[in-house]
GROMACS .gro file of C-alpha atoms in nm:
model
  254
    1MET     CA    1  -1.232   3.654  -1.674
    2ALA     CA    2  -1.071   3.344  -1.819
    3THR     CA    3  -1.023   3.499  -2.164
    4GLY     CA    4  -0.669   3.467  -2.292
    5ARG     CA    5  -0.573   3.207  -2.032
    6THR     CA    6  -0.391   2.896  -2.137
    7HIS     CA    7  -0.287   2.573  -1.974
    8ARG     CA    8   0.085   2.570  -1.926
    9PRO     CA    9   0.334   2.315  -1.798
   10ALA     CA   10   0.492   2.367  -1.460
   11THR     CA   11   0.817   2.559  -1.468
   12ARG     CA   12   1.151   2.387  -1.431
   13SER     CA   13   1.381   2.465  -1.140
   14ARG     CA   14   1.739   2.539  -1.249
   15GLY     CA   15   1.712   2.315  -1.553
   16ILE     CA   16   1.581   2.011  -1.360
   17PRO     CA   17   1.332   1.817  -1.577
   18GLU     CA   18   0.974   1.812  -1.455
   19ALA     CA   19   0.977   1.430  -1.436
   20THR     CA   20   1.275   1.449  -1.200
   21VAL     CA   21   1.103   1.713  -0.985
   22ALA     CA   22   0.801   1.480  -0.957
   23ARG     CA   23   1.026   1.204  -0.819
   24LEU     CA   24   1.212   1.417  -0.564
   25PRO     CA   25   0.934   1.385  -0.302
   26LEU     CA   26   0.953   1.005  -0.339
   27TYR     CA   27   1.326   1.012  -0.268
   28LEU     CA   28   1.275   1.250   0.023
   29ARG     CA   29   1.012   1.025   0.180
   30ALA     CA   30   1.242   0.723   0.155
   31LEU     CA   31   1.540   0.919   0.286
   32THR     CA   32   1.339   1.058   0.577
   33GLY     CA   33   1.253   0.703   0.679
   34LEU     CA   34   1.621   0.608   0.669
   35SER     CA   35   1.715   0.919   0.867
   36GLU     CA   36   1.459   0.836   1.137
   37ARG     CA   37   1.628   0.494   1.170
   38SER     CA   38   1.971   0.665   1.196
   39VAL     CA   39   2.097   0.504   0.875
   40PRO     CA   40   2.405   0.710   0.774
   41THR     CA   41   2.449   0.609   0.409
   42VAL     CA   42   2.248   0.433   0.140
   43SER     CA   43   2.335   0.284  -0.197
   44SER     CA   44   2.158   0.393  -0.513
   45GLU     CA   45   2.008   0.043  -0.548
   46GLU     CA   46   1.865   0.046  -0.193
   47LEU     CA   47   1.727   0.397  -0.222
   48ALA     CA   48   1.582   0.332  -0.567
   49ALA     CA   49   1.402   0.022  -0.438
   50ALA     CA   50   1.263   0.217  -0.142
   51ALA     CA   51   1.140   0.494  -0.374
   52GLY     CA   52   0.999   0.257  -0.636
   53VAL     CA   53   1.224   0.359  -0.926
   54ASN     CA   54   1.522   0.197  -1.099
   55SER     CA   55   1.871   0.285  -0.982
   56ALA     CA   56   1.987   0.425  -1.319
   57LYS     CA   57   1.701   0.675  -1.317
   58LEU     CA   58   1.780   0.770  -0.958
   59ARG     CA   59   2.147   0.835  -1.036
   60LYS     CA   60   2.046   1.047  -1.336
   61ASP     CA   61   1.798   1.244  -1.121
   62PHE     CA   62   2.062   1.309  -0.855
   63SER     CA   63   2.311   1.425  -1.116
   64TYR     CA   64   2.082   1.724  -1.176
   65LEU     CA   65   2.128   1.810  -0.808
   66GLY     CA   66   2.505   1.777  -0.837
   67SER     CA   67   2.504   1.475  -0.608
   68TYR     CA   68   2.690   1.167  -0.730
   69GLY     CA   69   2.751   0.965  -0.417
   70THR     CA   70   3.077   0.790  -0.326
   71ARG     CA   71   3.183   0.462  -0.486
   72GLY     CA   72   3.167   0.182  -0.233
   73VAL     CA   73   2.993   0.403   0.023
   74GLY     CA   74   2.679   0.540  -0.144
   75TYR     CA   75   2.492   0.859  -0.060
   76ASP     CA   76   2.501   1.049   0.268
   77VAL     CA   77   2.141   1.029   0.392
   78GLU     CA   78   2.133   1.351   0.597
   79TYR     CA   79   2.296   1.556   0.323
   80LEU     CA   80   2.052   1.427   0.062
   81VAL     CA   81   1.757   1.507   0.290
   82TYR     CA   82   1.884   1.863   0.319
   83GLN     CA   83   1.970   1.892  -0.051
   84ILE     CA   84   1.631   1.767  -0.176
   85SER     CA   85   1.441   1.968   0.088
   86ARG     CA   86   1.624   2.279  -0.025
   87GLU     CA   87   1.553   2.206  -0.392
   88LEU     CA   88   1.183   2.155  -0.318
   89GLY     CA   89   1.168   2.476  -0.115
   90LEU     CA   90   1.092   2.295   0.209
   91THR     CA   91   1.356   2.473   0.415
   92GLN     CA   92   1.114   2.763   0.461
   93ASP     CA   93   0.760   2.796   0.590
   94TRP     CA   94   0.481   2.797   0.328
   95PRO     CA   95   0.143   2.933   0.442
   96VAL     CA   96  -0.146   2.758   0.267
   97VAL     CA   97  -0.517   2.836   0.244
   98ILE     CA   98  -0.778   2.566   0.189
   99VAL     CA   99  -1.096   2.682   0.016
  100GLY     CA  100  -1.402   2.461   0.048
  101ILE     CA  101  -1.441   2.299   0.389
  102GLY     CA  102  -1.672   2.011   0.307
  103ASN     CA  103  -1.577   1.651   0.385
  104LEU     CA  104  -1.264   1.661   0.168
  105GLY     CA  105  -1.155   2.007   0.280
  106ALA     CA  106  -1.199   1.912   0.644
  107ALA     CA  107  -0.998   1.594   0.589
  108LEU     CA  108  -0.718   1.797   0.431
  109ALA     CA  109  -0.726   2.042   0.722
  110ASN     CA  110  -0.682   1.751   0.962
  111TYR     CA  111  -0.393   1.601   0.765
  112GLY     CA  112  -0.088   1.611   0.989
  113GLY     CA  113   0.158   1.578   0.703
  114PHE     CA  114   0.138   1.944   0.603
  115ALA     CA  115   0.319   2.082   0.907
  116SER     CA  116   0.586   1.812   0.910
  117ARG     CA  117   0.672   1.890   0.548
  118GLY     CA  118   0.700   2.267   0.574
  119PHE     CA  119   0.341   2.373   0.501
  120ARG     CA  120   0.134   2.571   0.748
  121VAL     CA  121  -0.242   2.586   0.705
  122ALA     CA  122  -0.290   2.961   0.748
  123ALA     CA  123  -0.666   2.967   0.693
  124LEU     CA  124  -0.974   2.762   0.610
  125ILE     CA  125  -1.227   2.936   0.385
  126ASP     CA  126  -1.583   2.845   0.291
  127ALA     CA  127  -1.874   3.023   0.119
  128ASP     CA  128  -2.135   2.888   0.362
  129PRO     CA  129  -2.214   3.153   0.627
  130ALA     CA  130  -2.314   2.875   0.866
  131MET     CA  131  -1.954   2.747   0.861
  132ALA     CA  132  -1.801   3.079   0.966
  133GLY     CA  133  -1.633   3.057   1.304
  134LYS     CA  134  -1.663   2.679   1.333
  135PRO     CA  135  -1.330   2.521   1.427
  136VAL     CA  136  -1.191   2.250   1.200
  137ALA     CA  137  -0.861   2.094   1.307
  138GLY     CA  138  -0.842   2.374   1.564
  139ILE     CA  139  -0.867   2.648   1.301
  140PRO     CA  140  -1.184   2.863   1.277
  141VAL     CA  141  -1.338   2.863   0.929
  142GLN     CA  142  -1.358   3.207   0.768
  143HIS     CA  143  -1.610   3.326   0.511
  144SER     CA  144  -1.501   3.353   0.149
  145ASP     CA  145  -1.578   3.726   0.153
  146GLU     CA  146  -1.251   3.760   0.347
  147LEU     CA  147  -1.043   3.560   0.098
  148GLU     CA  148  -0.840   3.847  -0.046
  149LYS     CA  149  -0.763   3.997   0.295
  150ILE     CA  150  -0.664   3.659   0.436
  151ILE     CA  151  -0.421   3.598   0.150
  152SER     CA  152  -0.268   3.943   0.187
  153ASP     CA  153  -0.239   3.929   0.566
  154ASN     CA  154  -0.075   3.585   0.563
  155GLY     CA  155   0.145   3.624   0.256
  156VAL     CA  156  -0.012   3.316   0.098
  157SER     CA  157   0.123   3.195  -0.236
  158ILE     CA  158  -0.025   2.841  -0.232
  159GLY     CA  159  -0.398   2.774  -0.242
  160VAL     CA  160  -0.584   2.444  -0.215
  161ILE     CA  161  -0.924   2.419  -0.385
  162ALA     CA  162  -1.162   2.157  -0.247
  163THR     CA  163  -1.488   2.309  -0.367
  164PRO     CA  164  -1.757   2.157  -0.592
  165ALA     CA  165  -1.665   2.169  -0.961
  166GLY     CA  166  -1.889   2.466  -1.043
  167ALA     CA  167  -1.726   2.690  -0.786
  168ALA     CA  168  -1.365   2.595  -0.859
  169GLN     CA  169  -1.289   2.833  -1.148
  170PRO     CA  170  -1.434   3.144  -0.979
  171VAL     CA  171  -1.240   3.057  -0.663
  172CYS     CA  172  -0.928   3.004  -0.873
  173ASP     CA  173  -0.976   3.344  -1.038
  174ARG     CA  174  -1.001   3.515  -0.699
  175LEU     CA  175  -0.697   3.334  -0.563
  176VAL     CA  176  -0.488   3.433  -0.863
  177ALA     CA  177  -0.610   3.794  -0.854
  178ALA     CA  178  -0.515   3.809  -0.485
  179GLY     CA  179  -0.159   3.696  -0.559
  180VAL     CA  180  -0.165   3.316  -0.526
  181THR     CA  181   0.074   3.165  -0.780
  182SER     CA  182   0.045   2.792  -0.705
  183ILE     CA  183  -0.280   2.595  -0.677
  184LEU     CA  184  -0.353   2.238  -0.573
  185ASN     CA  185  -0.690   2.150  -0.725
  186PHE     CA  186  -0.906   1.870  -0.582
  187ALA     CA  187  -1.221   1.984  -0.765
  188PRO     CA  188  -1.327   1.752  -1.053
  189THR     CA  189  -1.270   2.012  -1.322
  190VAL     CA  190  -0.986   2.159  -1.527
  191LEU     CA  191  -0.879   2.509  -1.427
  192THR     CA  192  -0.743   2.774  -1.662
  193VAL     CA  193  -0.477   3.007  -1.525
  194PRO     CA  194  -0.252   3.279  -1.663
  195ASP     CA  195   0.121   3.241  -1.721
  196GLY     CA  196   0.310   3.245  -1.395
  197VAL     CA  197   0.059   3.028  -1.208
  198ASP     CA  198   0.116   2.656  -1.156
  199VAL     CA  199  -0.170   2.412  -1.106
  200ARG     CA  200  -0.148   2.054  -0.981
  201LYS     CA  201  -0.467   1.850  -1.013
  202VAL     CA  202  -0.562   1.563  -0.784
  203ASP     CA  203  -0.858   1.362  -0.917
  204LEU     CA  204  -0.929   1.051  -0.712
  205SER     CA  205  -1.194   0.923  -0.956
  206ILE     CA  206  -0.942   0.926  -1.243
  207GLU     CA  207  -0.692   0.731  -1.034
  208LEU     CA  208  -0.961   0.474  -0.952
  209GLN     CA  209  -1.055   0.445  -1.319
  210ILE     CA  210  -0.692   0.377  -1.407
  211LEU     CA  211  -0.682   0.105  -1.141
  212ALA     CA  212  -1.007  -0.039  -1.282
  213PHE     CA  213  -0.842  -0.058  -1.626
  214HIS     CA  214  -0.551  -0.255  -1.484
  215GLU     CA  215  -0.785  -0.485  -1.288
  216GLN     CA  216  -0.988  -0.553  -1.602
  217ARG     CA  217  -0.672  -0.629  -1.801
  218LYS     CA  218  -0.544  -0.866  -1.532
  219ALA     CA  219  -0.882  -1.042  -1.523
  220GLY     CA  220  -0.873  -1.080  -1.903
  221GLU     CA  221  -0.523  -1.224  -1.892
  222GLU     CA  222  -0.623  -1.470  -1.620
  223ALA     CA  223  -0.930  -1.574  -1.817
  224ALA     CA  224  -0.722  -1.626  -2.131
  225ALA     CA  225  -0.468  -1.831  -1.939
  226ALA     CA  226  -0.745  -2.044  -1.787
  227GLU     CA  227  -0.902  -2.099  -2.128
  228GLY     CA  228  -0.566  -2.197  -2.275
  229ALA     CA  229  -0.525  -2.465  -2.006
  230HIS     CA  230  -0.877  -2.606  -2.064
  231PRO     CA  231  -0.894  -2.947  -2.242
  232ALA     CA  232  -1.147  -2.813  -2.495
  233ALA     CA  233  -0.903  -2.539  -2.589
  234LYS     CA  234  -0.631  -2.798  -2.635
  235ARG     CA  235  -0.861  -3.004  -2.859
  236ARG     CA  236  -0.929  -2.697  -3.070
  237ALA     CA  237  -0.556  -2.637  -3.101
  238ASP     CA  238  -0.496  -3.001  -3.194
  239SER     CA  239  -0.767  -2.989  -3.459
  240THR     CA  240  -0.578  -2.722  -3.650
  241GLU     CA  241  -0.303  -2.980  -3.709
  242GLN     CA  242  -0.540  -3.241  -3.858
  243GLY     CA  243  -0.678  -3.285  -4.208
  244PRO     CA  244  -1.045  -3.286  -4.303
  245ASP     CA  245  -1.091  -3.648  -4.189
  246GLY     CA  246  -0.939  -3.581  -3.852
  247ASP     CA  247  -0.659  -3.831  -3.897
  248VAL     CA  248  -0.436  -3.706  -4.174
  249PRO     CA  249  -0.226  -3.397  -4.111
  250ALA     CA  250  -0.345  -3.099  -4.313
  251VAL     CA  251   0.016  -3.028  -4.416
  252MET     CA  252   0.219  -3.333  -4.503
  253PRO     CA  253   0.583  -3.324  -4.402
  254ALA     CA  254   0.824  -3.269  -4.690
   0.00000   0.00000   0.00000
């Protein structure tokens, strides 16, 4: 039952602000790219630009990790990769289950980035009996009746929900009851969970709506700029400086 459940913010790791935690994967991605190119050190300005943040914010974020760089040299790339990976918990293997193997669930199962970032897809689960046994990304789909056993056998603490909205909360309840303490939710609904369980929501339609807002605002600004450059608009502006007869200024100079 969902009674007594509340939404709660994600916990903080060793006093690191949640906003900083959210930026650590951005730094890690940029640093990994530098490491792959055998770049030994990087300045805060260069790394901030690669991660899409300002350098002052980056230096503040790294201060929470106890990393301050070296004046005139910058940050050691390999050490920062290790330090951020350790902080994010990526130095160990994390078994993950994906529940709901429709188009989105199958796409997630085929995503190669999980394994390279320390996440192992331990099982794919779906409620459709016709899906049972079918391989997706080389992993046979298992029926949802086996969910609790699968989580126990694989020591799963992270669950991914890619079900329709109506099934998401019941699936969430079962995951939590089976011992899952972190959930990535792709279903278009808000989940309620007890204290001790973290939920991250990914809603592609919301992200598109935010982009639509920005596109509409840019279009409005462009239209306003075009209208301001139009001769008729200039005539209207000029008319505000003329008197009733069109020749005498409405406000005479002192």
